[in-house]
mmCIF file of C-alpha atoms in Angstrom:
data_model
loop_
_atom_site.group_PDB
_atom_site.id
_atom_site.type_symbol
_atom_site.label_atom_id
_atom_site.label_comp_id
_atom_site.label_asym_id
_atom_site.label_seq_id
_atom_site.Cartn_x
_atom_site.Cartn_y
_atom_site.Cartn_z
ATOM 1 C CA ASP A 1 31.885 -27.315 -20.819
ATOM 2 C CA ASP A 2 34.306 -27.536 -17.366
ATOM 3 C CA LEU A 3 36.464 -24.409 -15.740
ATOM 4 C CA LEU A 4 38.934 -25.285 -13.473
ATOM 5 C CA SER A 5 40.248 -22.105 -10.917
ATOM 6 C CA SER A 6 43.634 -22.173 -9.598
ATOM 7 C CA THR A 7 42.152 -21.440 -6.097
ATOM 8 C CA ARG A 8 40.149 -23.102 -3.752
ATOM 9 C CA LYS A 9 36.723 -21.140 -3.837
ATOM 10 C CA GLY A 10 36.931 -21.048 -7.839
ATOM 11 C CA ARG A 11 35.284 -17.471 -9.996
ATOM 12 C CA ALA A 12 32.363 -17.319 -11.603
ATOM 13 C CA ALA A 13 34.063 -16.281 -15.327
ATOM 14 C CA LEU A 14 31.064 -16.404 -17.176
ATOM 15 C CA ASN A 15 27.024 -16.833 -16.481
ATOM 16 C CA VAL A 16 25.951 -18.078 -20.160
ATOM 17 C CA GLU A 17 21.844 -18.953 -20.358
ATOM 18 C CA PRO A 18 20.614 -21.011 -22.856
ATOM 19 C CA PRO A 19 20.511 -20.978 -25.322
ATOM 20 C CA SER A 20 23.401 -18.732 -26.443
ATOM 21 C CA ILE A 21 27.267 -20.210 -25.514
ATOM 22 C CA LEU A 22 30.556 -18.810 -25.359
ATOM 23 C CA LYS A 23 31.783 -18.852 -28.549
ATOM 24 C CA ILE A 24 35.269 -17.617 -28.943
ATOM 25 C CA VAL A 25 37.611 -17.216 -26.299
ATOM 26 C CA THR A 26 41.324 -15.598 -27.435
ATOM 27 C CA GLN A 27 44.824 -14.464 -26.057
ATOM 28 C CA ALA A 28 44.639 -10.563 -26.384
ATOM 29 C CA GLU A 29 47.931 -9.550 -27.497
ATOM 30 C CA GLY A 30 47.655 -6.745 -30.315
ATOM 31 C CA ASP A 31 45.492 -3.718 -29.621
ATOM 32 C CA HIS A 32 42.855 -3.719 -32.631
ATOM 33 C CA ILE A 33 39.895 -7.265 -32.606
ATOM 34 C CA ALA A 34 38.699 -8.368 -35.717
ATOM 35 C CA ILE A 35 35.555 -9.942 -35.929
ATOM 36 C CA ILE A 36 33.865 -10.963 -38.487
ATOM 37 C CA GLY A 37 30.261 -12.516 -38.286
ATOM 38 C CA GLU A 38 27.982 -15.330 -40.001
ATOM 39 C CA ASN A 39 25.527 -12.520 -42.043
ATOM 40 C CA ARG A 40 29.847 -11.984 -43.673
ATOM 41 C CA LYS A 41 29.999 -8.458 -41.634
ATOM 42 C CA LEU A 42 34.235 -7.853 -40.639
ATOM 43 C CA LEU A 43 34.868 -4.583 -37.725
ATOM 44 C CA VAL A 44 37.306 -3.894 -36.169
ATOM 45 C CA PHE A 45 37.717 -1.227 -33.533
ATOM 46 C CA PRO A 46 40.132 -0.855 -31.075
ATOM 47 C CA LEU A 47 40.248 -3.834 -27.812
ATOM 48 C CA SER A 48 40.576 -1.118 -25.225
ATOM 49 C CA GLU A 49 36.396 -0.224 -26.675
ATOM 50 C CA ALA A 50 36.167 -3.797 -25.098
ATOM 51 C CA PRO A 51 35.238 -3.712 -21.313
ATOM 52 C CA ARG A 52 37.214 -5.697 -18.811
ATOM 53 C CA MET A 53 34.946 -7.898 -17.465
ATOM 54 C CA ALA A 54 34.009 -9.150 -13.550
ATOM 55 C CA ARG A 55 31.790 -10.865 -13.487
ATOM 56 C CA GLY A 56 28.529 -11.060 -15.722
ATOM 57 C CA LYS A 57 27.121 -12.085 -18.941
ATOM 58 C CA GLY A 58 28.805 -10.261 -21.626
ATOM 59 C CA VAL A 59 29.391 -7.035 -23.543
ATOM 60 C CA ARG A 60 28.348 -6.561 -27.014
ATOM 61 C CA MET A 61 31.133 -7.233 -30.052
ATOM 62 C CA GLN A 62 28.871 -6.436 -32.756
ATOM 63 C CA ARG A 63 25.894 -5.984 -33.993
ATOM 64 C CA TYR A 64 23.595 -8.312 -35.642
ATOM 65 C CA LYS A 65 19.962 -8.650 -37.596
ATOM 66 C CA ASP A 66 20.817 -12.832 -38.378
ATOM 67 C CA GLY A 67 23.075 -15.275 -37.260
ATOM 68 C CA GLY A 68 26.040 -14.298 -34.863
ATOM 69 C CA VAL A 69 30.216 -14.445 -34.510
ATOM 70 C CA ALA A 70 31.948 -16.245 -36.392
ATOM 71 C CA ASP A 71 35.518 -15.804 -35.518
ATOM 72 C CA ALA A 72 37.422 -12.793 -33.961
ATOM 73 C CA LYS A 73 40.946 -12.027 -33.585
ATOM 74 C CA VAL A 74 43.133 -9.612 -31.691
ATOM 75 C CA PHE A 75 46.560 -7.923 -33.601
ATOM 76 C CA ALA A 76 47.999 -5.320 -33.897
ATOM 77 C CA LEU A 77 47.334 -2.637 -36.096
ATOM 78 C CA LYS A 78 50.468 -1.525 -36.644
ATOM 79 C CA ASP A 79 51.476 -4.922 -38.323
ATOM 80 C CA GLY A 80 47.530 -5.613 -40.192
ATOM 81 C CA LEU A 81 45.378 -7.636 -39.723
ATOM 82 C CA THR A 82 46.142 -11.343 -41.728
ATOM 83 C CA TRP A 83 44.417 -14.377 -41.952
ATOM 84 C CA THR A 84 44.762 -17.512 -44.278
ATOM 85 C CA ASP A 85 42.563 -19.621 -47.037
ATOM 86 C CA ALA A 86 42.146 -23.134 -47.546
ATOM 87 C CA SER A 87 45.141 -22.861 -49.617
ATOM 88 C CA ASN A 88 47.578 -22.386 -46.382
ATOM 89 C CA ARG A 89 48.741 -18.677 -48.561
ATOM 90 C CA VAL A 90 48.549 -15.899 -45.440
ATOM 91 C CA PHE A 91 47.227 -12.443 -46.430
ATOM 92 C CA THR A 92 47.971 -9.466 -44.898
ATOM 93 C CA ILE A 93 45.663 -6.271 -44.766
ATOM 94 C CA GLU A 94 47.750 -2.916 -44.678
ATOM 95 C CA LYS A 95 46.415 -0.393 -40.682
ATOM 96 C CA ALA A 96 45.562 2.717 -44.360
ATOM 97 C CA GLU A 97 44.084 -0.120 -46.102
ATOM 98 C CA LEU A 98 41.659 -0.943 -43.033
ATOM 99 C CA LYS A 99 40.015 2.625 -42.676
ATOM 100 C CA ASP A 100 36.576 1.162 -43.785
ATOM 101 C CA TRP A 101 36.483 -1.557 -41.264
ATOM 102 C CA ILE A 102 37.529 0.639 -38.364
ATOM 103 C CA GLY A 103 34.654 1.328 -36.051
ATOM 104 C CA HIS A 104 33.589 1.657 -32.758
ATOM 105 C CA ARG A 105 32.223 -1.395 -30.741
ATOM 106 C CA ALA A 106 29.045 -3.323 -30.749
ATOM 107 C CA GLU A 107 28.791 -1.292 -34.991
ATOM 108 C CA ALA A 108 27.639 -3.336 -37.886
ATOM 109 C CA GLY A 109 30.678 -4.065 -40.048
ATOM 110 C CA ARG A 110 30.802 -4.341 -43.932
ATOM 111 C CA LEU A 111 31.722 -6.848 -46.084
ATOM 112 C CA PRO A 112 34.679 -8.865 -45.246
ATOM 113 C CA PRO A 113 37.708 -6.723 -48.280
ATOM 114 C CA ARG A 114 38.570 -9.432 -51.563
ATOM 115 C CA GLY A 115 40.081 -12.555 -51.140
ATOM 116 C CA PHE A 116 39.081 -13.640 -47.442
ATOM 117 C CA PRO A 117 37.897 -17.050 -46.704
ATOM 118 C CA ARG A 118 34.233 -17.802 -47.480
ATOM 119 C CA ASN A 119 34.080 -20.103 -44.603
ATOM 120 C CA ASN A 120 34.193 -16.370 -41.907
ATOM 121 C CA ARG A 121 37.604 -17.362 -40.444
ATOM 122 C CA PHE A 122 40.621 -15.203 -40.005
ATOM 123 C CA GLY A 123 42.551 -18.900 -40.293
#
């Protein structure tokens, strides 16, 4: 609910108008973003396509007919996309296997690979 700033004047970080809410804040260490929606569609796109926002209302990361973002993860494409299932097993999809999900920011995405958790979380 609160945002702290290291300066006295503070900064506007993101303006969100009800009923919208900020769902995911993550440290960006990698070169690609994997995002999955509540509609169970996975999209992978280069981090360079996500604009740095000085201030404003945010940007569309993935297109949805119904629902919104379930989870997002920044990762290095050369290392592959990893996730953890309910049994704490780690799965990895290599770069070559990700070609079906790689697209551009604001596209709809495709159904995730077999073995992806039903709760739509990367773990």
